[in-house]
Amino acid sequence: AAGSRRQASATKNGGDLAVTAVDYVAKKVTVVGPGSAIAANDHLFFKGAKDYLSGAPKECAGLDKIISTTTGSLFNISVESYELWRGQQHAVSGEASWLAVMNAAAKATNLGLMEKAKVYLPVVQWSRLNNELAANRRYVSDMSAKASTGTQAISYYSVNGEIEIEAHPFIKESEGFLLANPTKRLMRVGASDITFRRPGMTDEIFRELVDNAGLELRAFSDQAIMCQLPAQNVKLTDIDV
């Protein structure tokens, strides 16, 4: 994969990089490239995703960026002037638990959340919630030679209604997100969904190569995430791993 580096010591391009190895267990990504050694606070990003000099992004804001923007502006609207346009943060400062989810939901409810919500957590945190439920379970039936415990789905209930918990492999292990009814309050906007079809040539998906005998496919899109109610979404941080 191709990437670039913007050095922390100066507003300049530190050179293009290439990912040579990914160690999931050690949580380590190895990259190689020209120039000086990578230092703390250097910004590594996919090539073309940011402006080299200013550091301004060229990609759409993701959910983390939308919910984490507590100063400045979001979609050219000041989050400091309009509180309902500012996402919320909740520092768990401990293990993921039912209480942590309830406290995050309370913050969202105070700013208008009165419908179902969904909490996305990394798989390791899902396991801890599952363990918490198992620890609180009471066996009241007659003695049996076999016991079953654990769940495939977890839902809590609070003032706002149902809060569904979902494990997701793309969430950092110390973080989580409470989203207000994402199927209704989050949407994709833009000029084009992901497609292989070129404008004006709707029936042609293959493109002839100019300097070789062959064909190629090109996929493109023009889309972004739009959050209708940022204040009713909460980022959970500082979760024990």
Coordinates of C-alpha atoms in Angstrom, one line a residue:
A1 CA 0.0 0.0 0.0
A2 CA 1.3 3.5 -0.8
G3 CA 1.4 6.2 1.8
S4 CA 2.9 9.6 2.5
R5 CA 4.4 11.3 5.5
R6 CA 4.1 14.9 6.7
Q7 CA 6.9 15.6 9.2
A8 CA 6.1 17.0 12.6
S9 CA 9.2 19.2 12.6
A10 CA 8.2 21.1 9.5
T11 CA 5.2 21.6 7.3
K12 CA 6.6 19.7 4.4
N13 CA 6.3 16.4 2.7
G14 CA 8.6 13.8 4.3
G15 CA 8.4 11.5 1.3
D16 CA 6.3 8.7 0.0
L17 CA 6.1 5.4 2.0
A18 CA 5.4 1.8 1.3
V19 CA 3.9 -0.6 3.9
T20 CA 6.1 -3.7 4.0
A21 CA 4.6 -5.6 7.0
V22 CA 1.7 -5.6 9.4
D23 CA 1.9 -7.4 12.7
Y24 CA -1.6 -7.6 14.2
V25 CA -0.6 -9.2 17.4
A26 CA 2.1 -6.6 18.2
K27 CA 0.0 -3.8 16.7
K28 CA 2.9 -2.8 14.5
V29 CA 2.9 -1.5 10.9
T30 CA 6.3 -1.4 9.2
V31 CA 6.9 1.2 6.4
V32 CA 9.9 2.1 4.3
G33 CA 10.6 5.3 2.4
P34 CA 13.2 8.0 1.6
G35 CA 14.4 10.9 3.8
S36 CA 15.0 11.0 7.5
A37 CA 13.8 8.4 10.0
I38 CA 10.1 8.6 11.1
A39 CA 9.8 10.5 14.3
A40 CA 7.1 11.0 16.9
N41 CA 4.1 13.0 15.8
D42 CA 4.8 12.5 12.1
H43 CA 1.5 12.1 10.2
L44 CA 1.3 8.9 8.1
F45 CA -1.6 8.7 5.7
F46 CA -2.7 7.1 2.4
K47 CA -1.1 8.9 -0.5
G48 CA -3.2 11.8 -1.7
A49 CA -5.4 11.8 1.4
K50 CA -4.0 15.1 2.8
D51 CA -2.4 18.3 1.6
Y52 CA 1.3 18.0 2.1
L53 CA 1.8 21.6 3.3
S54 CA -1.3 22.5 5.3
G55 CA -2.2 19.0 6.4
A56 CA -5.8 19.6 5.4
P57 CA -7.7 16.4 4.5
K58 CA -8.8 15.6 1.0
E59 CA -11.1 12.8 2.1
C60 CA -14.6 13.0 3.7
A61 CA -14.8 13.2 7.5
G62 CA -15.4 9.8 9.1
L63 CA -17.5 9.1 12.2
D64 CA -14.5 9.5 14.5
K65 CA -13.8 12.9 13.1
I66 CA -17.4 14.0 13.2
I67 CA -18.0 13.0 16.8
S68 CA -14.6 14.1 18.0
T69 CA -14.8 17.6 16.6
T70 CA -15.4 19.7 19.8
T71 CA -13.7 22.9 18.6
G72 CA -13.7 24.8 15.4
S73 CA -16.2 23.9 12.7
L74 CA -17.9 20.8 11.3
F75 CA -19.2 21.0 7.7
N76 CA -18.5 24.7 7.9
I77 CA -20.8 25.1 11.0
S78 CA -19.3 26.2 14.3
V79 CA -19.5 23.5 16.9
E80 CA -18.7 26.1 19.6
S81 CA -21.6 28.3 18.7
Y82 CA -24.1 25.5 18.2
E83 CA -24.0 22.9 20.9
L84 CA -26.3 20.5 19.1
W85 CA -23.7 20.3 16.3
R86 CA -21.0 19.1 18.6
G87 CA -20.4 15.4 19.3
Q88 CA -19.8 14.2 22.8
Q89 CA -17.0 12.3 24.6
H90 CA -17.2 9.9 27.5
A91 CA -14.0 8.7 29.3
V92 CA -14.8 5.2 30.6
S93 CA -11.5 5.1 32.7
G94 CA -12.0 1.4 33.3
E95 CA -13.4 -1.8 31.6
A96 CA -16.3 -1.8 29.3
S97 CA -19.5 -2.4 31.3
W98 CA -23.2 -1.9 31.4
L99 CA -22.7 1.2 33.5
A100 CA -20.3 2.7 31.0
V101 CA -22.8 2.3 28.3
M102 CA -25.6 3.8 30.4
N103 CA -23.5 6.8 31.3
A104 CA -22.7 7.4 27.6
A105 CA -26.4 7.1 26.7
A106 CA -27.3 9.6 29.5
K107 CA -25.1 12.2 27.9
A108 CA -26.8 11.7 24.5
T109 CA -30.3 11.6 26.1
N110 CA -29.6 15.0 27.8
L111 CA -29.3 16.5 24.3
G112 CA -32.4 14.9 22.8
L113 CA -31.8 11.2 22.2
M114 CA -35.2 9.6 22.6
E115 CA -34.9 6.7 20.2
K116 CA -33.0 3.5 19.9
A117 CA -29.2 3.6 19.6
K118 CA -26.4 1.3 18.7
V119 CA -23.0 0.9 20.4
Y120 CA -20.0 -0.3 18.4
L121 CA -17.2 -1.9 20.4
P122 CA -14.1 -3.8 19.5
V123 CA -14.4 -7.6 19.8
V124 CA -12.3 -7.7 23.0
Q125 CA -14.7 -5.3 24.8
W126 CA -17.7 -7.3 23.6
S127 CA -16.3 -10.3 25.3
R128 CA -16.1 -8.4 28.6
L129 CA -19.7 -7.3 28.4
N130 CA -20.6 -11.0 27.6
N131 CA -18.7 -12.0 30.7
E132 CA -20.4 -9.4 32.8
L133 CA -23.8 -10.7 31.8
A134 CA -22.7 -14.3 32.5
A135 CA -21.4 -13.3 36.0
N136 CA -24.8 -11.7 36.8
R137 CA -26.8 -14.7 35.7
R138 CA -28.6 -16.8 38.4
Y139 CA -29.4 -20.4 37.8
V140 CA -32.8 -21.1 39.4
S141 CA -33.7 -24.4 37.8
D142 CA -33.0 -27.8 39.1
M143 CA -29.5 -29.2 39.2
S144 CA -28.2 -30.3 35.8
A145 CA -25.1 -32.0 34.5
K146 CA -24.7 -29.4 31.8
A147 CA -24.8 -25.6 32.0
S148 CA -24.9 -23.1 29.1
T149 CA -24.0 -19.5 29.3
G150 CA -23.0 -16.6 27.0
T151 CA -24.9 -14.7 24.4
Q152 CA -24.8 -14.0 20.6
A153 CA -26.5 -10.6 20.9
I154 CA -26.6 -8.0 23.7
S155 CA -29.2 -5.2 24.2
Y156 CA -29.6 -2.8 27.1
Y157 CA -32.6 -0.6 27.8
S158 CA -32.4 3.0 29.1
V159 CA -34.6 6.1 29.0
N160 CA -34.1 6.5 25.2
G161 CA -35.2 2.9 24.5
E162 CA -33.1 -0.1 23.2
I163 CA -29.3 0.1 23.0
E164 CA -27.9 -2.6 20.9
I165 CA -24.3 -3.6 21.3
E166 CA -22.3 -4.8 18.3
A167 CA -18.7 -5.9 18.0
H168 CA -16.8 -4.5 15.1
P169 CA -13.2 -5.4 14.1
F170 CA -12.5 -1.8 12.8
I171 CA -12.9 -0.1 16.2
K172 CA -9.7 0.6 18.3
E173 CA -9.5 -1.6 21.3
S174 CA -9.7 1.3 23.8
E175 CA -12.6 3.1 22.1
G176 CA -16.2 2.7 21.2
F177 CA -19.1 4.7 19.6
L178 CA -22.7 5.2 20.7
L179 CA -24.6 6.2 17.6
A180 CA -28.2 7.5 17.6
N181 CA -30.3 5.2 15.4
P182 CA -27.6 4.9 12.7
T183 CA -29.9 3.4 10.0
K184 CA -32.1 6.6 10.3
R185 CA -29.7 9.4 11.4
L186 CA -26.6 8.6 9.4
M187 CA -26.6 8.8 5.6
R188 CA -24.3 8.7 2.6
V189 CA -24.4 11.8 0.5
G190 CA -22.6 12.7 -2.7
A191 CA -22.7 12.6 -6.5
S192 CA -22.0 8.9 -7.1
D193 CA -22.0 5.6 -5.3
I194 CA -19.1 3.2 -5.9
T195 CA -19.3 2.2 -9.6
F196 CA -17.3 0.8 -12.5
R197 CA -19.5 2.7 -15.0
R198 CA -18.1 5.8 -16.6
P199 CA -20.3 8.9 -17.2
G200 CA -21.8 8.9 -20.7
M201 CA -20.8 5.3 -21.2
T202 CA -23.3 3.5 -19.0
D203 CA -23.0 0.1 -20.8
E204 CA -19.2 0.1 -20.9
I205 CA -17.2 -0.9 -17.8
F206 CA -14.0 -1.9 -19.5
R207 CA -11.4 0.7 -20.7
E208 CA -8.8 -0.1 -23.4
L209 CA -5.2 0.4 -22.4
V210 CA -3.5 3.1 -24.5
D211 CA 0.0 1.5 -24.6
N212 CA -0.7 -2.2 -24.1
A213 CA -3.0 -4.8 -25.5
G214 CA -5.5 -5.2 -22.7
L215 CA -8.5 -3.9 -20.8
E216 CA -8.8 -2.3 -17.3
L217 CA -11.5 -1.5 -14.8
R218 CA -11.7 1.7 -12.9
A219 CA -13.9 2.2 -9.8
F220 CA -14.7 5.6 -8.5
S221 CA -17.1 7.3 -6.1
D222 CA -18.0 10.7 -4.8
Q223 CA -19.6 10.3 -1.4
A224 CA -19.4 11.3 2.2
I225 CA -21.0 10.5 5.6
M226 CA -23.6 12.9 6.9
C227 CA -24.6 12.9 10.5
Q228 CA -27.9 14.6 11.2
L229 CA -27.6 14.8 15.0
P230 CA -23.9 15.0 16.1
A231 CA -24.8 15.9 19.7
Q232 CA -26.7 12.6 20.2
N233 CA -23.6 10.6 19.4
V234 CA -20.9 9.7 21.9
K235 CA -17.3 8.5 21.5
L236 CA -16.2 6.3 24.4
T237 CA -12.5 6.6 25.2
D238 CA -10.0 5.3 27.8
I239 CA -11.4 1.8 27.9
D240 CA -9.1 -0.7 29.6
V241 CA -7.6 -3.2 27.1

